[in-house]
Amino acid sequence: YGEISIPMSEETFPAGDLFTQLVIVSGDEQQKRELETLSIELSEKDSLRETLTRMQQVNNPLPIENLFDPTETEPSPKKVLLIGRAGVGKSTLCQKISHDWASGKEWQKFHAIYWIPLRLLNNADHLLKQETPDLFLASVVAELLLEDPEATDGVLKQIQERKSEILVIFDG
């Protein structure tokens, strides 16, 4: 992972240990908790800190390493949508998943992980005109991630042959 210098010190800290363990909850569960909390008169019940703590309590946390595992309601998850307020760690989680896979630490059930920050598509209108979703993805990976448009055919072949083993993360 590497080391990060600690400001005003000669010491360093392992970058891999800096990731905060996020808790993933279902959208329905969180929305219900927020509505219940907001319906309570703040001055009658709790301080602001107590209210926020109650909103953030989790009944059934999902460990991040199980994010793509089958569940009772989703036997074979194909899509996962991370939502949350700005600054809660959605992009950091996307980067961590990619980094952990690349370093061989986690997510090895995937043959490849493509982390695509959506801001990269801002100046890539020509890619939006691809004939198929597979060709679009292959073009994005080759041109924007690998910076090698000639790799498109190879990436396309990989996507078509190993589609169920590739994780695509659109971040933005």
JSON list of C-alpha atoms in Angstrom, two decimals:
[
{"chain": "A", "resi": 1, "resn": "TYR", "atom": "CA", "xyz": [0.00, 0.00, 0.00]},
{"chain": "A", "resi": 2, "resn": "GLY", "atom": "CA", "xyz": [2.72, 2.46, 0.84]},
{"chain": "A", "resi": 3, "resn": "GLU", "atom": "CA", "xyz": [3.24, 4.88, 3.67]},
{"chain": "A", "resi": 4, "resn": "ILE", "atom": "CA", "xyz": [1.79, 8.33, 4.31]},
{"chain": "A", "resi": 5, "resn": "SER", "atom": "CA", "xyz": [3.85, 10.95, 6.11]},
{"chain": "A", "resi": 6, "resn": "ILE", "atom": "CA", "xyz": [2.31, 12.24, 9.32]},
{"chain": "A", "resi": 7, "resn": "PRO", "atom": "CA", "xyz": [2.35, 16.06, 9.31]},
{"chain": "A", "resi": 8, "resn": "MET", "atom": "CA", "xyz": [4.83, 17.72, 11.68]},
{"chain": "A", "resi": 9, "resn": "SER", "atom": "CA", "xyz": [6.45, 14.36, 12.40]},
{"chain": "A", "resi": 10, "resn": "GLU", "atom": "CA", "xyz": [9.13, 12.08, 11.00]},
{"chain": "A", "resi": 11, "resn": "GLU", "atom": "CA", "xyz": [6.75, 9.10, 11.30]},
{"chain": "A", "resi": 12, "resn": "THR", "atom": "CA", "xyz": [4.69, 7.44, 8.60]},
{"chain": "A", "resi": 13, "resn": "PHE", "atom": "CA", "xyz": [1.46, 5.50, 8.66]},
{"chain": "A", "resi": 14, "resn": "PRO", "atom": "CA", "xyz": [0.47, 2.55, 6.43]},
{"chain": "A", "resi": 15, "resn": "ALA", "atom": "CA", "xyz": [-1.97, 3.89, 3.82]},
{"chain": "A", "resi": 16, "resn": "GLY", "atom": "CA", "xyz": [-3.91, 0.62, 3.84]},
{"chain": "A", "resi": 17, "resn": "ASP", "atom": "CA", "xyz": [-4.86, 1.13, 7.49]},
{"chain": "A", "resi": 18, "resn": "LEU", "atom": "CA", "xyz": [-6.44, 4.54, 6.89]},
{"chain": "A", "resi": 19, "resn": "PHE", "atom": "CA", "xyz": [-9.64, 3.28, 5.29]},
{"chain": "A", "resi": 20, "resn": "THR", "atom": "CA", "xyz": [-12.64, 3.70, 7.54]},
{"chain": "A", "resi": 21, "resn": "GLN", "atom": "CA", "xyz": [-14.90, 0.67, 7.64]},
{"chain": "A", "resi": 22, "resn": "LEU", "atom": "CA", "xyz": [-18.14, 1.81, 6.06]},
{"chain": "A", "resi": 23, "resn": "VAL", "atom": "CA", "xyz": [-21.45, 0.25, 6.95]},
{"chain": "A", "resi": 24, "resn": "ILE", "atom": "CA", "xyz": [-23.78, -0.55, 4.12]},
{"chain": "A", "resi": 25, "resn": "VAL", "atom": "CA", "xyz": [-27.51, -0.59, 4.77]},
{"chain": "A", "resi": 26, "resn": "SER", "atom": "CA", "xyz": [-30.49, -1.05, 2.51]},
{"chain": "A", "resi": 27, "resn": "GLY", "atom": "CA", "xyz": [-32.01, 2.17, 1.19]},
{"chain": "A", "resi": 28, "resn": "ASP", "atom": "CA", "xyz": [-35.43, 1.34, 2.61]},
{"chain": "A", "resi": 29, "resn": "GLU", "atom": "CA", "xyz": [-34.03, 0.77, 6.09]},
{"chain": "A", "resi": 30, "resn": "GLN", "atom": "CA", "xyz": [-32.12, 4.07, 6.13]},
{"chain": "A", "resi": 31, "resn": "GLN", "atom": "CA", "xyz": [-35.00, 6.11, 4.72]},
{"chain": "A", "resi": 32, "resn": "LYS", "atom": "CA", "xyz": [-37.41, 4.71, 7.31]},
{"chain": "A", "resi": 33, "resn": "ARG", "atom": "CA", "xyz": [-34.97, 5.51, 10.14]},
{"chain": "A", "resi": 34, "resn": "GLU", "atom": "CA", "xyz": [-34.46, 9.08, 8.91]},
{"chain": "A", "resi": 35, "resn": "LEU", "atom": "CA", "xyz": [-38.21, 9.72, 8.61]},
{"chain": "A", "resi": 36, "resn": "GLU", "atom": "CA", "xyz": [-38.81, 8.37, 12.11]},
{"chain": "A", "resi": 37, "resn": "THR", "atom": "CA", "xyz": [-36.02, 10.50, 13.54]},
{"chain": "A", "resi": 38, "resn": "LEU", "atom": "CA", "xyz": [-37.12, 13.67, 11.76]},
{"chain": "A", "resi": 39, "resn": "SER", "atom": "CA", "xyz": [-40.70, 13.28, 12.99]},
{"chain": "A", "resi": 40, "resn": "ILE", "atom": "CA", "xyz": [-39.53, 13.58, 16.62]},
{"chain": "A", "resi": 41, "resn": "GLU", "atom": "CA", "xyz": [-39.39, 17.05, 18.13]},
{"chain": "A", "resi": 42, "resn": "LEU", "atom": "CA", "xyz": [-35.68, 17.67, 18.58]},
{"chain": "A", "resi": 43, "resn": "SER", "atom": "CA", "xyz": [-36.01, 19.92, 21.61]},
{"chain": "A", "resi": 44, "resn": "GLU", "atom": "CA", "xyz": [-38.26, 17.41, 23.39]},
{"chain": "A", "resi": 45, "resn": "LYS", "atom": "CA", "xyz": [-36.23, 14.26, 22.94]},
{"chain": "A", "resi": 46, "resn": "ASP", "atom": "CA", "xyz": [-32.55, 14.59, 22.11]},
{"chain": "A", "resi": 47, "resn": "SER", "atom": "CA", "xyz": [-29.66, 16.81, 21.40]},
{"chain": "A", "resi": 48, "resn": "LEU", "atom": "CA", "xyz": [-28.56, 17.11, 17.80]},
{"chain": "A", "resi": 49, "resn": "ARG", "atom": "CA", "xyz": [-25.69, 14.68, 18.47]},
{"chain": "A", "resi": 50, "resn": "GLU", "atom": "CA", "xyz": [-28.08, 12.08, 19.93]},
{"chain": "A", "resi": 51, "resn": "THR", "atom": "CA", "xyz": [-30.43, 12.49, 16.96]},
{"chain": "A", "resi": 52, "resn": "LEU", "atom": "CA", "xyz": [-27.63, 11.98, 14.44]},
{"chain": "A", "resi": 53, "resn": "THR", "atom": "CA", "xyz": [-26.36, 8.96, 16.38]},
{"chain": "A", "resi": 54, "resn": "ARG", "atom": "CA", "xyz": [-29.81, 7.38, 16.31]},
{"chain": "A", "resi": 55, "resn": "MET", "atom": "CA", "xyz": [-30.13, 8.01, 12.55]},
{"chain": "A", "resi": 56, "resn": "GLN", "atom": "CA", "xyz": [-26.82, 6.29, 11.93]},
{"chain": "A", "resi": 57, "resn": "GLN", "atom": "CA", "xyz": [-27.48, 3.16, 13.98]},
{"chain": "A", "resi": 58, "resn": "VAL", "atom": "CA", "xyz": [-27.56, 0.05, 11.84]},
{"chain": "A", "resi": 59, "resn": "ASN", "atom": "CA", "xyz": [-29.59, -3.07, 12.57]},
{"chain": "A", "resi": 60, "resn": "ASN", "atom": "CA", "xyz": [-28.17, -5.33, 9.87]},
{"chain": "A", "resi": 61, "resn": "PRO", "atom": "CA", "xyz": [-24.83, -4.07, 8.57]},
{"chain": "A", "resi": 62, "resn": "LEU", "atom": "CA", "xyz": [-23.43, -5.64, 5.42]},
{"chain": "A", "resi": 63, "resn": "PRO", "atom": "CA", "xyz": [-19.67, -6.17, 5.46]},
{"chain": "A", "resi": 64, "resn": "ILE", "atom": "CA", "xyz": [-18.13, -4.57, 2.39]},
{"chain": "A", "resi": 65, "resn": "GLU", "atom": "CA", "xyz": [-16.43, -7.80, 1.35]},
{"chain": "A", "resi": 66, "resn": "ASN", "atom": "CA", "xyz": [-19.93, -9.32, 1.00]},
{"chain": "A", "resi": 67, "resn": "LEU", "atom": "CA", "xyz": [-21.23, -6.47, -1.17]},
{"chain": "A", "resi": 68, "resn": "PHE", "atom": "CA", "xyz": [-21.57, -8.62, -4.29]},
{"chain": "A", "resi": 69, "resn": "ASP", "atom": "CA", "xyz": [-22.55, -11.89, -2.59]},
{"chain": "A", "resi": 70, "resn": "PRO", "atom": "CA", "xyz": [-25.98, -13.45, -3.12]},
{"chain": "A", "resi": 71, "resn": "THR", "atom": "CA", "xyz": [-28.70, -12.54, -0.63]},
{"chain": "A", "resi": 72, "resn": "GLU", "atom": "CA", "xyz": [-32.21, -13.81, 0.10]},
{"chain": "A", "resi": 73, "resn": "THR", "atom": "CA", "xyz": [-33.75, -11.13, -2.11]},
{"chain": "A", "resi": 74, "resn": "GLU", "atom": "CA", "xyz": [-30.99, -11.03, -4.75]},
{"chain": "A", "resi": 75, "resn": "PRO", "atom": "CA", "xyz": [-29.60, -14.51, -5.51]},
{"chain": "A", "resi": 76, "resn": "SER", "atom": "CA", "xyz": [-27.18, -13.17, -8.11]},
{"chain": "A", "resi": 77, "resn": "PRO", "atom": "CA", "xyz": [-26.57, -9.42, -7.75]},
{"chain": "A", "resi": 78, "resn": "LYS", "atom": "CA", "xyz": [-25.81, -7.78, -11.06]},
{"chain": "A", "resi": 79, "resn": "LYS", "atom": "CA", "xyz": [-26.00, -4.14, -9.96]},
{"chain": "A", "resi": 80, "resn": "VAL", "atom": "CA", "xyz": [-25.24, -2.34, -6.73]},
{"chain": "A", "resi": 81, "resn": "LEU", "atom": "CA", "xyz": [-26.05, 1.35, -6.31]},
{"chain": "A", "resi": 82, "resn": "LEU", "atom": "CA", "xyz": [-24.22, 3.28, -3.62]},
{"chain": "A", "resi": 83, "resn": "ILE", "atom": "CA", "xyz": [-25.99, 6.42, -2.54]},
{"chain": "A", "resi": 84, "resn": "GLY", "atom": "CA", "xyz": [-25.23, 8.82, 0.24]},
{"chain": "A", "resi": 85, "resn": "ARG", "atom": "CA", "xyz": [-24.52, 12.39, 1.06]},
{"chain": "A", "resi": 86, "resn": "ALA", "atom": "CA", "xyz": [-21.41, 14.12, -0.28]},
{"chain": "A", "resi": 87, "resn": "GLY", "atom": "CA", "xyz": [-18.29, 13.20, 1.62]},
{"chain": "A", "resi": 88, "resn": "VAL", "atom": "CA", "xyz": [-19.47, 9.92, 3.18]},
{"chain": "A", "resi": 89, "resn": "GLY", "atom": "CA", "xyz": [-16.98, 7.79, 1.24]},
{"chain": "A", "resi": 90, "resn": "LYS", "atom": "CA", "xyz": [-18.69, 6.49, -1.91]},
{"chain": "A", "resi": 91, "resn": "SER", "atom": "CA", "xyz": [-15.78, 7.33, -4.21]},
{"chain": "A", "resi": 92, "resn": "THR", "atom": "CA", "xyz": [-13.27, 6.24, -1.60]},
{"chain": "A", "resi": 93, "resn": "LEU", "atom": "CA", "xyz": [-15.00, 2.87, -1.43]},
{"chain": "A", "resi": 94, "resn": "CYS", "atom": "CA", "xyz": [-14.89, 2.54, -5.23]},
{"chain": "A", "resi": 95, "resn": "GLN", "atom": "CA", "xyz": [-11.17, 3.29, -5.20]},
{"chain": "A", "resi": 96, "resn": "LYS", "atom": "CA", "xyz": [-10.57, 0.89, -2.33]},
{"chain": "A", "resi": 97, "resn": "ILE", "atom": "CA", "xyz": [-12.36, -1.95, -4.10]},
{"chain": "A", "resi": 98, "resn": "SER", "atom": "CA", "xyz": [-10.21, -1.35, -7.18]},
{"chain": "A", "resi": 99, "resn": "HIS", "atom": "CA", "xyz": [-7.01, -1.04, -5.16]},
{"chain": "A", "resi": 100, "resn": "ASP", "atom": "CA", "xyz": [-7.70, -4.14, -3.07]},
{"chain": "A", "resi": 101, "resn": "TRP", "atom": "CA", "xyz": [-8.37, -6.17, -6.22]},
{"chain": "A", "resi": 102, "resn": "ALA", "atom": "CA", "xyz": [-5.24, -4.89, -7.97]},
{"chain": "A", "resi": 103, "resn": "SER", "atom": "CA", "xyz": [-3.09, -5.66, -4.92]},
{"chain": "A", "resi": 104, "resn": "GLY", "atom": "CA", "xyz": [-4.56, -9.17, -4.62]},
{"chain": "A", "resi": 105, "resn": "LYS", "atom": "CA", "xyz": [-6.01, -8.45, -1.18]},
{"chain": "A", "resi": 106, "resn": "GLU", "atom": "CA", "xyz": [-9.73, -8.83, -1.92]},
{"chain": "A", "resi": 107, "resn": "TRP", "atom": "CA", "xyz": [-12.32, -9.28, -4.69]},
{"chain": "A", "resi": 108, "resn": "GLN", "atom": "CA", "xyz": [-10.28, -11.96, -6.46]},
{"chain": "A", "resi": 109, "resn": "LYS", "atom": "CA", "xyz": [-13.45, -13.65, -7.71]},
{"chain": "A", "resi": 110, "resn": "PHE", "atom": "CA", "xyz": [-13.39, -10.99, -10.45]},
{"chain": "A", "resi": 111, "resn": "HIS", "atom": "CA", "xyz": [-11.15, -11.41, -13.49]},
{"chain": "A", "resi": 112, "resn": "ALA", "atom": "CA", "xyz": [-11.01, -7.63, -13.92]},
{"chain": "A", "resi": 113, "resn": "ILE", "atom": "CA", "xyz": [-12.32, -4.51, -12.20]},
{"chain": "A", "resi": 114, "resn": "TYR", "atom": "CA", "xyz": [-12.77, -1.32, -14.19]},
{"chain": "A", "resi": 115, "resn": "TRP", "atom": "CA", "xyz": [-13.18, 1.80, -12.06]},
{"chain": "A", "resi": 116, "resn": "ILE", "atom": "CA", "xyz": [-14.53, 4.55, -14.30]},
{"chain": "A", "resi": 117, "resn": "PRO", "atom": "CA", "xyz": [-14.88, 8.04, -12.80]},
{"chain": "A", "resi": 118, "resn": "LEU", "atom": "CA", "xyz": [-17.77, 9.51, -14.79]},
{"chain": "A", "resi": 119, "resn": "ARG", "atom": "CA", "xyz": [-15.99, 12.86, -15.07]},
{"chain": "A", "resi": 120, "resn": "LEU", "atom": "CA", "xyz": [-13.70, 11.14, -17.61]},
{"chain": "A", "resi": 121, "resn": "LEU", "atom": "CA", "xyz": [-16.68, 10.98, -19.96]},
{"chain": "A", "resi": 122, "resn": "ASN", "atom": "CA", "xyz": [-17.18, 14.76, -19.95]},
{"chain": "A", "resi": 123, "resn": "ASN", "atom": "CA", "xyz": [-15.04, 15.26, -23.05]},
{"chain": "A", "resi": 124, "resn": "ALA", "atom": "CA", "xyz": [-15.65, 11.88, -24.68]},
{"chain": "A", "resi": 125, "resn": "ASP", "atom": "CA", "xyz": [-18.89, 12.40, -26.59]},
{"chain": "A", "resi": 126, "resn": "HIS", "atom": "CA", "xyz": [-17.61, 10.21, -29.43]},
{"chain": "A", "resi": 127, "resn": "LEU", "atom": "CA", "xyz": [-17.65, 7.18, -27.09]},
{"chain": "A", "resi": 128, "resn": "LEU", "atom": "CA", "xyz": [-21.37, 7.61, -26.42]},
{"chain": "A", "resi": 129, "resn": "LYS", "atom": "CA", "xyz": [-22.09, 6.77, -30.06]},
{"chain": "A", "resi": 130, "resn": "GLN", "atom": "CA", "xyz": [-20.83, 3.19, -29.90]},
{"chain": "A", "resi": 131, "resn": "GLU", "atom": "CA", "xyz": [-23.13, 0.55, -31.39]},
{"chain": "A", "resi": 132, "resn": "THR", "atom": "CA", "xyz": [-23.37, -1.77, -28.36]},
{"chain": "A", "resi": 133, "resn": "PRO", "atom": "CA", "xyz": [-22.92, -1.46, -24.59]},
{"chain": "A", "resi": 134, "resn": "ASP", "atom": "CA", "xyz": [-19.96, -3.87, -24.77]},
{"chain": "A", "resi": 135, "resn": "LEU", "atom": "CA", "xyz": [-18.23, -1.77, -27.41]},
{"chain": "A", "resi": 136, "resn": "PHE", "atom": "CA", "xyz": [-18.95, 1.39, -25.39]},
{"chain": "A", "resi": 137, "resn": "LEU", "atom": "CA", "xyz": [-17.36, -0.15, -22.29]},
{"chain": "A", "resi": 138, "resn": "ALA", "atom": "CA", "xyz": [-14.39, -1.51, -24.24]},
{"chain": "A", "resi": 139, "resn": "SER", "atom": "CA", "xyz": [-13.82, 1.91, -25.82]},
{"chain": "A", "resi": 140, "resn": "VAL", "atom": "CA", "xyz": [-14.02, 3.69, -22.46]},
{"chain": "A", "resi": 141, "resn": "VAL", "atom": "CA", "xyz": [-11.58, 1.25, -20.86]},
{"chain": "A", "resi": 142, "resn": "ALA", "atom": "CA", "xyz": [-9.13, 1.34, -23.77]},
{"chain": "A", "resi": 143, "resn": "GLU", "atom": "CA", "xyz": [-9.21, 5.08, -24.46]},
{"chain": "A", "resi": 144, "resn": "LEU", "atom": "CA", "xyz": [-9.78, 6.62, -21.04]},
{"chain": "A", "resi": 145, "resn": "LEU", "atom": "CA", "xyz": [-8.29, 4.11, -18.60]},
{"chain": "A", "resi": 146, "resn": "LEU", "atom": "CA", "xyz": [-5.54, 2.44, -20.61]},
{"chain": "A", "resi": 147, "resn": "GLU", "atom": "CA", "xyz": [-5.00, 5.50, -22.83]},
{"chain": "A", "resi": 148, "resn": "ASP", "atom": "CA", "xyz": [-4.53, 3.13, -25.77]},
{"chain": "A", "resi": 149, "resn": "PRO", "atom": "CA", "xyz": [-7.39, 3.24, -28.33]},
{"chain": "A", "resi": 150, "resn": "GLU", "atom": "CA", "xyz": [-5.80, 0.33, -30.18]},
{"chain": "A", "resi": 151, "resn": "ALA", "atom": "CA", "xyz": [-6.52, -1.90, -27.16]},
{"chain": "A", "resi": 152, "resn": "THR", "atom": "CA", "xyz": [-10.28, -1.65, -27.78]},
{"chain": "A", "resi": 153, "resn": "ASP", "atom": "CA", "xyz": [-10.53, -4.96, -29.66]},
{"chain": "A", "resi": 154, "resn": "GLY", "atom": "CA", "xyz": [-8.65, -6.86, -26.94]},
{"chain": "A", "resi": 155, "resn": "VAL", "atom": "CA", "xyz": [-10.74, -5.32, -24.18]},
{"chain": "A", "resi": 156, "resn": "LEU", "atom": "CA", "xyz": [-13.93, -6.06, -26.12]},
{"chain": "A", "resi": 157, "resn": "LYS", "atom": "CA", "xyz": [-12.92, -9.70, -26.49]},
{"chain": "A", "resi": 158, "resn": "GLN", "atom": "CA", "xyz": [-12.22, -9.93, -22.75]},
{"chain": "A", "resi": 159, "resn": "ILE", "atom": "CA", "xyz": [-15.59, -8.37, -21.93]},
{"chain": "A", "resi": 160, "resn": "GLN", "atom": "CA", "xyz": [-17.46, -10.74, -24.23]},
{"chain": "A", "resi": 161, "resn": "GLU", "atom": "CA", "xyz": [-15.65, -13.86, -23.04]},
{"chain": "A", "resi": 162, "resn": "ARG", "atom": "CA", "xyz": [-15.66, -13.12, -19.30]},
{"chain": "A", "resi": 163, "resn": "LYS", "atom": "CA", "xyz": [-18.63, -10.82, -18.82]},
{"chain": "A", "resi": 164, "resn": "SER", "atom": "CA", "xyz": [-19.80, -12.47, -15.58]},
{"chain": "A", "resi": 165, "resn": "GLU", "atom": "CA", "xyz": [-16.30, -12.11, -14.07]},
{"chain": "A", "resi": 166, "resn": "ILE", "atom": "CA", "xyz": [-15.85, -8.39, -14.70]},
{"chain": "A", "resi": 167, "resn": "LEU", "atom": "CA", "xyz": [-16.84, -5.70, -12.22]},
{"chain": "A", "resi": 168, "resn": "VAL", "atom": "CA", "xyz": [-17.51, -2.28, -13.69]},
{"chain": "A", "resi": 169, "resn": "ILE", "atom": "CA", "xyz": [-17.64, 0.61, -11.23]},
{"chain": "A", "resi": 170, "resn": "PHE", "atom": "CA", "xyz": [-19.10, 3.87, -12.52]},
{"chain": "A", "resi": 171, "resn": "ASP", "atom": "CA", "xyz": [-18.19, 6.53, -9.98]},
{"chain": "A", "resi": 172, "resn": "GLY", "atom": "CA", "xyz": [-19.81, 9.91, -10.08]}
]
